[in-house]
mmCIF file of C-alpha atoms and ligand atoms in Angstrom:
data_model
loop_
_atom_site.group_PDB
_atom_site.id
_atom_site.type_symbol
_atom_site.label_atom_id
_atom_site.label_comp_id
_atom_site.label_asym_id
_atom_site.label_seq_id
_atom_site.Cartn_x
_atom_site.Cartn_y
_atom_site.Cartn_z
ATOM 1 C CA UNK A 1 -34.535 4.965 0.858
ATOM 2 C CA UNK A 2 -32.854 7.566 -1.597
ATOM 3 C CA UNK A 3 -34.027 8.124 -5.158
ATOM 4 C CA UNK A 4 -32.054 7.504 -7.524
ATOM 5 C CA UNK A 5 -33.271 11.302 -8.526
ATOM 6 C CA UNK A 6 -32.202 12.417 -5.131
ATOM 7 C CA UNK A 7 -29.166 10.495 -5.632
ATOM 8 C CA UNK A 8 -27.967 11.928 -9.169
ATOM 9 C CA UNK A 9 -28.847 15.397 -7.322
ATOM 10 C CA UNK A 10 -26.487 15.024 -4.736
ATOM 11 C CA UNK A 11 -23.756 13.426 -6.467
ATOM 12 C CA UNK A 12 -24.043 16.437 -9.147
ATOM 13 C CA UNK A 13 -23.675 18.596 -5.657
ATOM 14 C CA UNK A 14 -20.646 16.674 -4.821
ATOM 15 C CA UNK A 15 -19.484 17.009 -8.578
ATOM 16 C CA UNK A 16 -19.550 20.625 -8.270
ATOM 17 C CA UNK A 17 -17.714 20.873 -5.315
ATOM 18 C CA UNK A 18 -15.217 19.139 -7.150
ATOM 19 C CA UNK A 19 -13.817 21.800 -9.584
ATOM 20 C CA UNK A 20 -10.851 22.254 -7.852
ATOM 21 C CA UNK A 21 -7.869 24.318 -10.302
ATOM 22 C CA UNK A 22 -5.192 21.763 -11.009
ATOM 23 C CA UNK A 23 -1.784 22.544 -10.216
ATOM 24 C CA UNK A 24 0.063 22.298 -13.228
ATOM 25 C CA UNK A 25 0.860 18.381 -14.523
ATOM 26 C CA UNK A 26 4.615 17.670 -13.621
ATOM 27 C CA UNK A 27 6.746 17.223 -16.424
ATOM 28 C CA UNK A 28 8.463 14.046 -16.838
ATOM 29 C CA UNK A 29 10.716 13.286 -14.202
ATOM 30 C CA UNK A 30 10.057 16.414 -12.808
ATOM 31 C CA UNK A 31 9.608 16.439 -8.812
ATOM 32 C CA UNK A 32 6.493 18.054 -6.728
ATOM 33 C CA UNK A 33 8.688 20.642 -4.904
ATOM 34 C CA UNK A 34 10.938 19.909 -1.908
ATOM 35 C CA UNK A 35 9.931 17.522 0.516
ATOM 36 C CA UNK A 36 9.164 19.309 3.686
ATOM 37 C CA UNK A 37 11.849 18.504 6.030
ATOM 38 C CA UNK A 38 12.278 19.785 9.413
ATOM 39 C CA UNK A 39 8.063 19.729 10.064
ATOM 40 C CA UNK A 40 7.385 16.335 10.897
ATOM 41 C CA UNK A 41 3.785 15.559 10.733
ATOM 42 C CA UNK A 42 1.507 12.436 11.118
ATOM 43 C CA UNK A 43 -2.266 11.895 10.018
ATOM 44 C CA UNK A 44 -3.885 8.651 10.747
ATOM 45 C CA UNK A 45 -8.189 7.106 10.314
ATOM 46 C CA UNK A 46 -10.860 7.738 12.655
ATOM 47 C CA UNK A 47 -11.030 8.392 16.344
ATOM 48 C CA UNK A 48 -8.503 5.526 17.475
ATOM 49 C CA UNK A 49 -5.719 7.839 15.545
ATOM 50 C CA UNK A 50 -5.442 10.090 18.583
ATOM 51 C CA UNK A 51 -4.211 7.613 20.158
ATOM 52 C CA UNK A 52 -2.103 6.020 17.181
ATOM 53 C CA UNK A 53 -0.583 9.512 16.207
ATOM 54 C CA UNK A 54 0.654 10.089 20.137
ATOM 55 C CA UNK A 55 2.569 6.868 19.674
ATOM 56 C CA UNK A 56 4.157 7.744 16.617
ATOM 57 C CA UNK A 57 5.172 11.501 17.489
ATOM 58 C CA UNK A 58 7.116 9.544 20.592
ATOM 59 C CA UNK A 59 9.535 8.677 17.353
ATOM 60 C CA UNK A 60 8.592 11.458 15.346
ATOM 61 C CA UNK A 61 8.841 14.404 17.970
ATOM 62 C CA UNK A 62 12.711 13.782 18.619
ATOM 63 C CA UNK A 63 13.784 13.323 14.807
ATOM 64 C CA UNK A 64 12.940 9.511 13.876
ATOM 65 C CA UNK A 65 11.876 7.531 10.984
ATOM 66 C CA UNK A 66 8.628 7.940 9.398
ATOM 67 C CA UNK A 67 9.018 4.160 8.975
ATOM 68 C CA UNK A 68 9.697 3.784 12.686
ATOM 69 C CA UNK A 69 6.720 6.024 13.453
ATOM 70 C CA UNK A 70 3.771 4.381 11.368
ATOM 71 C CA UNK A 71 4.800 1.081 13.061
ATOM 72 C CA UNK A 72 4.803 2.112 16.612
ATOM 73 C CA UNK A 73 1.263 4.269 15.614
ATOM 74 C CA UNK A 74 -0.730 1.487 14.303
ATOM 75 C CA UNK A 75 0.689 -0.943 17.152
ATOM 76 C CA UNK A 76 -1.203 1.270 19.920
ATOM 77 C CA UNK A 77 -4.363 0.479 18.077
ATOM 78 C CA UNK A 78 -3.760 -3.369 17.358
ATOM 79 C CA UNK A 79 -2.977 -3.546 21.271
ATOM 80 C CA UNK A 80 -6.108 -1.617 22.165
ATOM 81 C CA UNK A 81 -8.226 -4.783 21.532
ATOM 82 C CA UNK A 82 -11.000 -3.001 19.985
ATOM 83 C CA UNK A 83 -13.968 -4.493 17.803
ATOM 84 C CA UNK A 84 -12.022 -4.409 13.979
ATOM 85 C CA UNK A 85 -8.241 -4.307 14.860
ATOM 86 C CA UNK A 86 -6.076 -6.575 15.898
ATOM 87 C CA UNK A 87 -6.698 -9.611 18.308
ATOM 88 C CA UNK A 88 -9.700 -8.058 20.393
ATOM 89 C CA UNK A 89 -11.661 -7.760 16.441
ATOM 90 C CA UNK A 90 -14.831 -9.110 15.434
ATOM 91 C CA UNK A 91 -14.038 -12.775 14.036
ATOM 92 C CA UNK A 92 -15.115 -14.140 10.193
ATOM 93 C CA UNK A 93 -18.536 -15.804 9.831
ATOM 94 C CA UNK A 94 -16.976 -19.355 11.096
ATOM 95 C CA UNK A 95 -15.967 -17.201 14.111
ATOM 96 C CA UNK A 96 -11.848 -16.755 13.702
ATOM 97 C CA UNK A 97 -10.254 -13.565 13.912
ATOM 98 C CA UNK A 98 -8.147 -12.578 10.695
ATOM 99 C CA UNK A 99 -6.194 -9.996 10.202
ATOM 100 C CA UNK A 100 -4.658 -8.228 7.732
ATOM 101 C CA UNK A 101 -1.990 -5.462 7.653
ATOM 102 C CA UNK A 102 0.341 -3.876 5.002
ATOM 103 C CA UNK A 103 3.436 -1.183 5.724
ATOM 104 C CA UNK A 104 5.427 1.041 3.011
ATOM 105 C CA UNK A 105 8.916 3.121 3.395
ATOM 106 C CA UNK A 106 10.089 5.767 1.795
ATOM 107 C CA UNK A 107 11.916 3.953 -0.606
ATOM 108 C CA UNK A 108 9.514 1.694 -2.486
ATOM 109 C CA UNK A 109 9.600 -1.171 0.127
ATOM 110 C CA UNK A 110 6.586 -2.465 1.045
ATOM 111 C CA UNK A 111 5.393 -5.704 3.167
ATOM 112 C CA UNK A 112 2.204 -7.228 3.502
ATOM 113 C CA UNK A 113 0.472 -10.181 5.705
ATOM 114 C CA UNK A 114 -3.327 -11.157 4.745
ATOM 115 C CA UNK A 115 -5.361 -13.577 6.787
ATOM 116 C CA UNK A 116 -3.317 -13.758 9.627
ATOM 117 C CA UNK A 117 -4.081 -15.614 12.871
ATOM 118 C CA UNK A 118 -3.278 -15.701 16.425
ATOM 119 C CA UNK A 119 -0.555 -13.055 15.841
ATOM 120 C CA UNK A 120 -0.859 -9.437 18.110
ATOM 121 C CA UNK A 121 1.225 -7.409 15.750
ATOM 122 C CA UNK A 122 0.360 -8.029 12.163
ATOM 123 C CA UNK A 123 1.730 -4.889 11.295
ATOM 124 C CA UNK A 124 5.253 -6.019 12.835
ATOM 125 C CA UNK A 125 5.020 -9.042 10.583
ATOM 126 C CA UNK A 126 4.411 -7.166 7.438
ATOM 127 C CA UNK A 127 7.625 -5.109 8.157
ATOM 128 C CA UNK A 128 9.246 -8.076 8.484
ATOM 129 C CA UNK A 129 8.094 -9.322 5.309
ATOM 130 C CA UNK A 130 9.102 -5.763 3.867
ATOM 131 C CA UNK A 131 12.919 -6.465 5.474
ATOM 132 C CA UNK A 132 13.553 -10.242 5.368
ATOM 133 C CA UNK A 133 12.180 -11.772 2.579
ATOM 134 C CA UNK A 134 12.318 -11.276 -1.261
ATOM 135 C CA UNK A 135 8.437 -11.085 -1.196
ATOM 136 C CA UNK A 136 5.522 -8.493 -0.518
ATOM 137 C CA UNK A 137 2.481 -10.478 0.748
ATOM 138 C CA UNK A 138 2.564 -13.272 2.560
ATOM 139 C CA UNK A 139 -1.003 -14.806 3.261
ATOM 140 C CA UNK A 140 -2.596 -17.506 6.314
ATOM 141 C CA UNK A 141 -0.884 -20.022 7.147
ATOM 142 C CA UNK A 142 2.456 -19.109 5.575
ATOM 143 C CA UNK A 143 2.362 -15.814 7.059
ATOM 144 C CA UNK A 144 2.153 -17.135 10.349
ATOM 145 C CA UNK A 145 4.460 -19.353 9.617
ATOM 146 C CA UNK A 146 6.745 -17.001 8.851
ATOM 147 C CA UNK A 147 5.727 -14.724 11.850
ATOM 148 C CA UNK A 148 6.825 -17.400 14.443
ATOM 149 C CA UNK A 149 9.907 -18.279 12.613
ATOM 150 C CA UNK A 150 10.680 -14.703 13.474
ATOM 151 C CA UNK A 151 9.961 -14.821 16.811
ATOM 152 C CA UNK A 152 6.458 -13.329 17.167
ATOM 153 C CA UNK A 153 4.747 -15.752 19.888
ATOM 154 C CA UNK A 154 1.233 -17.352 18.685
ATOM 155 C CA UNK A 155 -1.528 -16.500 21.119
ATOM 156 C CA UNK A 156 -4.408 -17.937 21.772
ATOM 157 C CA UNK A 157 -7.199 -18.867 19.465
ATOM 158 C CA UNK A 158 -10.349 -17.264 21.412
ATOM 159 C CA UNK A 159 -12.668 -14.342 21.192
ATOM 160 C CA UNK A 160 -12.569 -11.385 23.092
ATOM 161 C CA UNK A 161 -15.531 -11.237 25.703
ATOM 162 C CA UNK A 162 -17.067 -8.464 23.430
ATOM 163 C CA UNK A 163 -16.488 -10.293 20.287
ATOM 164 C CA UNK A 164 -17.822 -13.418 21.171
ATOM 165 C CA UNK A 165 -20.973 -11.003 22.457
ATOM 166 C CA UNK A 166 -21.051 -9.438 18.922
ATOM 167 C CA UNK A 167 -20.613 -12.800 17.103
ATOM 168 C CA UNK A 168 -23.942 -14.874 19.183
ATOM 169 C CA UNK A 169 -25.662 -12.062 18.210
ATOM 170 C CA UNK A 170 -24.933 -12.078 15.134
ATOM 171 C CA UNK A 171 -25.170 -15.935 14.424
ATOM 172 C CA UNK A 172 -28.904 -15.396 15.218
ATOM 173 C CA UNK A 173 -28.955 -13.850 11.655
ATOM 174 C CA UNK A 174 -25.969 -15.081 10.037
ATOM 175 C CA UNK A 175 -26.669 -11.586 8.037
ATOM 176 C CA UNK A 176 -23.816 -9.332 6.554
ATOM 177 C CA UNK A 177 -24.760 -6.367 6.796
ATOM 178 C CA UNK A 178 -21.434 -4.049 7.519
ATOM 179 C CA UNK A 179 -22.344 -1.125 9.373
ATOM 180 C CA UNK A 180 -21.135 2.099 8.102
ATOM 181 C CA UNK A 181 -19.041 4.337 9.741
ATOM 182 C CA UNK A 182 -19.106 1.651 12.662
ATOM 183 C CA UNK A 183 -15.608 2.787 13.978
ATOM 184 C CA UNK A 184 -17.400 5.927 15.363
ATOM 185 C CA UNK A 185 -20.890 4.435 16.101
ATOM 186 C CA UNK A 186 -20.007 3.390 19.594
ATOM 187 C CA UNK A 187 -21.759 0.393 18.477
ATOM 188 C CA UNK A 188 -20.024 -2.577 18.014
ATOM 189 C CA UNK A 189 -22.132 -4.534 14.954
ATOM 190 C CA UNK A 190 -24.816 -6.184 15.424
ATOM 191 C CA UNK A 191 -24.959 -5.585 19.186
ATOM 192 C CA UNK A 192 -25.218 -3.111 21.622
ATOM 193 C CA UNK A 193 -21.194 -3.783 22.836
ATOM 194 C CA UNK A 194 -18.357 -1.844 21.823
ATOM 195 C CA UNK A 195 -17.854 2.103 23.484
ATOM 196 C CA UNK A 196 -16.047 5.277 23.191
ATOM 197 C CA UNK A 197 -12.844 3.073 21.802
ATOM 198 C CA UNK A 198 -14.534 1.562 19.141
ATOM 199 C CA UNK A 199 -12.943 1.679 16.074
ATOM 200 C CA UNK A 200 -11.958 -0.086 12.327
ATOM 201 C CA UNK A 201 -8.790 -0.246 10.863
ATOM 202 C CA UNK A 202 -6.435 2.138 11.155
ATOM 203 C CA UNK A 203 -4.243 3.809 8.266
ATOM 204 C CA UNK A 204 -1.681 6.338 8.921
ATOM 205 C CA UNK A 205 0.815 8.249 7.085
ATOM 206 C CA UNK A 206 4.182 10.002 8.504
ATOM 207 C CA UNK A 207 6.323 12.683 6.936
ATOM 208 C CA UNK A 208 9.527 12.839 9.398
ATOM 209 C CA UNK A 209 11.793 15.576 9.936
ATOM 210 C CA UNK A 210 14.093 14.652 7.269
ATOM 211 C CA UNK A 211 11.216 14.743 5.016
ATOM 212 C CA UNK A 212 10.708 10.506 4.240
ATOM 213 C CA UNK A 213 7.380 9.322 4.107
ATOM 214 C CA UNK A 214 5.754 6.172 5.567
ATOM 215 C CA UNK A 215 2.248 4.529 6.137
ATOM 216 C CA UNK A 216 0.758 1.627 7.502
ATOM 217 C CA UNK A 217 -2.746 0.195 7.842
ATOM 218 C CA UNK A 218 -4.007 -2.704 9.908
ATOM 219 C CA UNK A 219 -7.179 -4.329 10.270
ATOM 220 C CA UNK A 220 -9.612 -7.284 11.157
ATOM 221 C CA UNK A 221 -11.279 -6.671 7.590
ATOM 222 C CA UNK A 222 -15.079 -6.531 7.914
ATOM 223 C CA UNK A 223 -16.621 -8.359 11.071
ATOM 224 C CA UNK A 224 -18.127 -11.709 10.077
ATOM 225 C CA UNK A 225 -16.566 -11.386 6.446
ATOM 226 C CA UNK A 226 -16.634 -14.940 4.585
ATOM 227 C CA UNK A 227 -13.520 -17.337 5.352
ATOM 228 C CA UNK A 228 -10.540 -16.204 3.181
ATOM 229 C CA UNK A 229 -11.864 -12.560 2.485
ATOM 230 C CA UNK A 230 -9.609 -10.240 1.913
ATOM 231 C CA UNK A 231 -9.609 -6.426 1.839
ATOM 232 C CA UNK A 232 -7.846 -3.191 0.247
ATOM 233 C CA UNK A 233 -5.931 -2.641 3.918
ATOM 234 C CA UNK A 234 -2.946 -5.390 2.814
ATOM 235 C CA UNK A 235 -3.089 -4.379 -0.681
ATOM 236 C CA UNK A 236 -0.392 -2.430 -2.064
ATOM 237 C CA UNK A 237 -2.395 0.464 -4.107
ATOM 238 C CA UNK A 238 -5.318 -0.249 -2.760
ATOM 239 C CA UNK A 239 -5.442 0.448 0.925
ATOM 240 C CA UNK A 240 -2.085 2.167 1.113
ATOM 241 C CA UNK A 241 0.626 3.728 -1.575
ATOM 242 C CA UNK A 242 3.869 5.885 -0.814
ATOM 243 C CA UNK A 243 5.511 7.272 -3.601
ATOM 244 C CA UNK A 244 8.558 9.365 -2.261
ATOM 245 C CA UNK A 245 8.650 11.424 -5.333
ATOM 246 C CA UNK A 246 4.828 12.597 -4.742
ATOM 247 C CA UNK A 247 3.215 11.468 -1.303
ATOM 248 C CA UNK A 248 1.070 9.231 -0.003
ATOM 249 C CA UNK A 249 -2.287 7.989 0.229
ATOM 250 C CA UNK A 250 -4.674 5.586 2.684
ATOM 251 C CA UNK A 251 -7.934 4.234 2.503
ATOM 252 C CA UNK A 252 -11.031 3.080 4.975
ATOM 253 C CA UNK A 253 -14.268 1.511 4.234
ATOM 254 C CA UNK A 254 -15.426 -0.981 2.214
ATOM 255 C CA UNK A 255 -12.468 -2.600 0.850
ATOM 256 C CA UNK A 256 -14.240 -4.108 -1.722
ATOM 257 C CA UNK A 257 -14.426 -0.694 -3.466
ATOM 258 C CA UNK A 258 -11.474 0.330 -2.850
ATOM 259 C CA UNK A 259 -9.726 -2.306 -4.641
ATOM 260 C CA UNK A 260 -11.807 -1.708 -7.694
ATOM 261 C CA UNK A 261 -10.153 1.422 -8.442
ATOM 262 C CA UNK A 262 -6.637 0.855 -6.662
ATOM 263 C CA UNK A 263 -8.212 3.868 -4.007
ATOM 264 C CA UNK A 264 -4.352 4.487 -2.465
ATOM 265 C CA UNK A 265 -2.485 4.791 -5.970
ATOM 266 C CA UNK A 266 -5.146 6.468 -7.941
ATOM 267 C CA UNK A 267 -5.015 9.765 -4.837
ATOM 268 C CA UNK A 268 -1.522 9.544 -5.247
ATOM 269 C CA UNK A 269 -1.282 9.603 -9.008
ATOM 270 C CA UNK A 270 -3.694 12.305 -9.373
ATOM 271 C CA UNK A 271 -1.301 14.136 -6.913
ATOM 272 C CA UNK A 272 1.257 13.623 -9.271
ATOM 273 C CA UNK A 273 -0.880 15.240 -11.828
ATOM 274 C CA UNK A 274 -0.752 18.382 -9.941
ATOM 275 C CA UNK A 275 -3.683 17.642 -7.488
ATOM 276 C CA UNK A 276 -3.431 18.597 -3.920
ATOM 277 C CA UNK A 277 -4.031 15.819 -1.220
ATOM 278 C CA UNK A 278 -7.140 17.168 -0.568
ATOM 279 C CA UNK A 279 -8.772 17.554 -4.466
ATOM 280 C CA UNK A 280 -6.834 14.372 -5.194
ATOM 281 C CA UNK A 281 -8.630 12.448 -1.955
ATOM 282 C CA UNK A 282 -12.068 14.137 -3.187
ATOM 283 C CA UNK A 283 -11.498 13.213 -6.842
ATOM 284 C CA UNK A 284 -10.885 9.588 -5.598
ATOM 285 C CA UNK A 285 -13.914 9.614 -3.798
ATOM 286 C CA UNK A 286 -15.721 11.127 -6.645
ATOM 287 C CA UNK A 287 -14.860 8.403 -9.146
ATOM 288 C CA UNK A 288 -16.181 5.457 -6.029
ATOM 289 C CA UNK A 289 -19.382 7.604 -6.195
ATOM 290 C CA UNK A 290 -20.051 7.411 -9.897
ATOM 291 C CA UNK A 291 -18.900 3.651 -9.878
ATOM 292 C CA UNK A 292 -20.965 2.286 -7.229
ATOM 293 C CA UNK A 293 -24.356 4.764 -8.452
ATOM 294 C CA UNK A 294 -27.556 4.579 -6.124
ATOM 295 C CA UNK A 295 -25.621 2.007 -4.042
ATOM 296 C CA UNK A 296 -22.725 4.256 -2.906
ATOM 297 C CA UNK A 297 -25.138 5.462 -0.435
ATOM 298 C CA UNK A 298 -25.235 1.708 1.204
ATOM 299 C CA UNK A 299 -21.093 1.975 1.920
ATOM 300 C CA UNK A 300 -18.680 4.160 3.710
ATOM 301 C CA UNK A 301 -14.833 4.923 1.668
ATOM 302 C CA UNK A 302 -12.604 7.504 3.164
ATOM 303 C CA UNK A 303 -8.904 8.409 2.056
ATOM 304 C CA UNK A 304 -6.249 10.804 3.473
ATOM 305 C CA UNK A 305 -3.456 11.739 2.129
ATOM 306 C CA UNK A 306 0.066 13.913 2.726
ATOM 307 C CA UNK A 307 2.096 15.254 -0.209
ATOM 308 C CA UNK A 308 5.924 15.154 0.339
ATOM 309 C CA UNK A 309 5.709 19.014 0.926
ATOM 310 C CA UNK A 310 3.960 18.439 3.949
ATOM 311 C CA UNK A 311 0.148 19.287 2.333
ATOM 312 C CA UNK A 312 -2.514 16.954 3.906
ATOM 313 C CA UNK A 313 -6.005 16.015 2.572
ATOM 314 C CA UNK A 314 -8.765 13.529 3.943
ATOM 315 C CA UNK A 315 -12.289 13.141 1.908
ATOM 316 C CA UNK A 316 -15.023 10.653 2.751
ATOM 317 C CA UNK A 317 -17.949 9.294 0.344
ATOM 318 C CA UNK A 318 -20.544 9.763 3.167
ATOM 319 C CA UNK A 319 -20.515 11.858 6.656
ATOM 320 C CA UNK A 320 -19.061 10.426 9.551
ATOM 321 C CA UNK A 321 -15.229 10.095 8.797
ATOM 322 C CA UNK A 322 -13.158 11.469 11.281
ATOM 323 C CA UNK A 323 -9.454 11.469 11.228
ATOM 324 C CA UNK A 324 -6.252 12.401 13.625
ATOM 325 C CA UNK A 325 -3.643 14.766 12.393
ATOM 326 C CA UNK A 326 -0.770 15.892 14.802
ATOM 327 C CA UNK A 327 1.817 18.586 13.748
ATOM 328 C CA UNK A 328 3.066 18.314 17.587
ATOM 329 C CA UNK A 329 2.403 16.209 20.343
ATOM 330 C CA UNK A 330 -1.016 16.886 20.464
ATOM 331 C CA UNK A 331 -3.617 15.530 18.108
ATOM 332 C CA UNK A 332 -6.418 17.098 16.568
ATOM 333 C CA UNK A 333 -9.436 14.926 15.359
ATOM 334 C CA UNK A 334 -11.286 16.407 12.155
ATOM 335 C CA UNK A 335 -13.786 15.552 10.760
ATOM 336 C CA UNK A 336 -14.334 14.838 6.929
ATOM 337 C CA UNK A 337 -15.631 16.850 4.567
ATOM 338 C CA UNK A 338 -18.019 14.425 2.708
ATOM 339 C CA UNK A 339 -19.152 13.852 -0.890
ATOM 340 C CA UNK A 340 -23.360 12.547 -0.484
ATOM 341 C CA UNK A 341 -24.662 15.650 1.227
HETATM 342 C C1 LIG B 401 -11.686 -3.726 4.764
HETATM 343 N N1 LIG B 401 -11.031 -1.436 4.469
HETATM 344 O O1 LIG B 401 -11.306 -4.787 5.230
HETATM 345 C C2 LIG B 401 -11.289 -2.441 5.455
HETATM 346 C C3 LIG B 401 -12.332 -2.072 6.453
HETATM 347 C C4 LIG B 401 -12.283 -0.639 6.871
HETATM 348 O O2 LIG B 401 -13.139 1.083 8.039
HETATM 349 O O3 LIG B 401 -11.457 0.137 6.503
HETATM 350 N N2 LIG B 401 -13.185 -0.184 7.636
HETATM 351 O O4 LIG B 401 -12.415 -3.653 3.782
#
């Protein structure tokens, strides 16, 4: 168990690292510098974001839509079937899968679906949201409502052979305990199942050649979560932000934490403030570590962010966070500088 001693030492460490020069403040309704058209570029959570970021450079590569992009991206990963995303996720404690997804343009549109059942491609639905309806989050029942009214086919109610594994094993204890930095583990909680594919949700973030931004996250939330939780990966600020006049931001980990300081739209305000992605991602992380005290130590959070020059940044509270950048066709996984050394 850390100190707290041991604890106030390290986060001082982390502090330290922290003093990062500013970029000077923007003046009012000044703009960050031109947005980087022509170099496409896509950065997206943890190892599944290879895979994620070679689906969206099929629409970035040739000139498309960032918006296009960070939908195609994230569906790879909801089709995957893996242990937190999408239909193939760990279920809630009453043993449903829910799922929750949010998507923003480059243009201050955003769409959201919470709680979502039976449904392959929440992401998909949350677009829709975005597009056809005068609304921004659509939650449960009503979302899926919504999603069959527009076509998207309800599929069965059952668990994945590995999920129902996870979730017998994890009825023995009816504990929550979620495991941190799980999407790399090769562990799928609380059981042995799970492998090299194993991941949480994914966030990504486009800049296309014309220089719009984009992100998207999607998720199963944390595996055997109560009934009716919700995370920061459908909330707007929290778990994703896109400001076209600055950049934009992601988060992973406990959502919880996230939410309590708006993760997404505090990186991307302190970008506006003349932060880099990368100082504004650590400063983010920084502020979770002094809120949460001895007990950040117990939790994982993780953002990345691109500025609309084309600058990326990624910054974890604790080791372990990997992400996927691509600047071609072929992805690079990093991983994350971290703040508890
Ligand atoms: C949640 N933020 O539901 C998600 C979980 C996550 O990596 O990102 N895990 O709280």
């Amino acid at each position: 168990m850390p100190t707290r001693r041991k604890f106030l030492h390290s986060s001082a460490a982390g502090l330290a690292g922290l003093a990062v020069t500013p970029l000077a403040p923007l003046a009012a309704g000044a703009r960050p510098g031109p947005p980087a058209a022509g170099r496409p570029l896509v950065i997206s959570t943890w190892d599944a974001g290879l895979n994620a970021n070679r689906g969206a450079w099929k629409i970035l590569g040739p000139g498309g839509y960032a918006l296009d992009a960070v939908e195609a991206g994230v569906m790879v990963t909801e089709a995957e079937q893996s242990c937190c995303v999408g239909l193939g996720a760990n279920p809630d404690r009453d043993g449903i899968v829910t799922l929750d997804a949010c998507i923003m343009d480059d243009k201050y549109g955003c769409g959201s679906v919470a709680a979502l059942e039976r449904i392959k491609h929440p992401i998909s639905v949350a677009r829709r949201v975005m597009e056809r309806t005068p609304h921004v989050l659509l939650v449960g029942p009503g979302a899926q409502q919504f999603a069959v009214a527009q076509g998207f086919s309800l599929e069965e109610q059952k668990l994945s052979p590995d999920a129902e594994k996870a979730y017998r094993e994890w009825l023995k204890t009816s504990q929550y305990r979620p495991v941190i930095n799980v999407e790399n583990s090769g562990a799928r909680p609380p059981g042995p199942a799970g492998g090299a594919s194993n991941h949480d949700t994914i966030a990504m973030l486009a800049l296309d050649a014309q220089g719009r931004l984009s992100g998207s996250c999607t998720t199963s939330g944390m595996g055997f979560k109560m009934r009716g939780r919700v995370g920061d990966s459908p909330i707007i600020g929290a778990g994703l932000f896109v400001d076209p006049e600055v950049g934009a931001a992601a988060a992973t980990g406990q959502g919880e934490d996230v939410i309590r300081m708006a993760g997404a739209h505090t990186v991307v305000e302190l970008m506006r403030q003349g932060r880099s992605p990368q100082a504004a991602c650590q400063e983010a992380v920084a502020r979770v570590a002094k809120i949460k005290g001895p007990q950040a130590r117990d939790i994982q959070v993780a953002f990345i962010a691109v500025s609309r020059r084309g600058q990326v940044g990624a910054y974890a509270l604790q080791k372990g966070f990997s992400y996927a950048l691509s600047t071609s066709d072929a992805p690079r996984l990093i991983s994350s500088e971290y703040f508890l050394k």
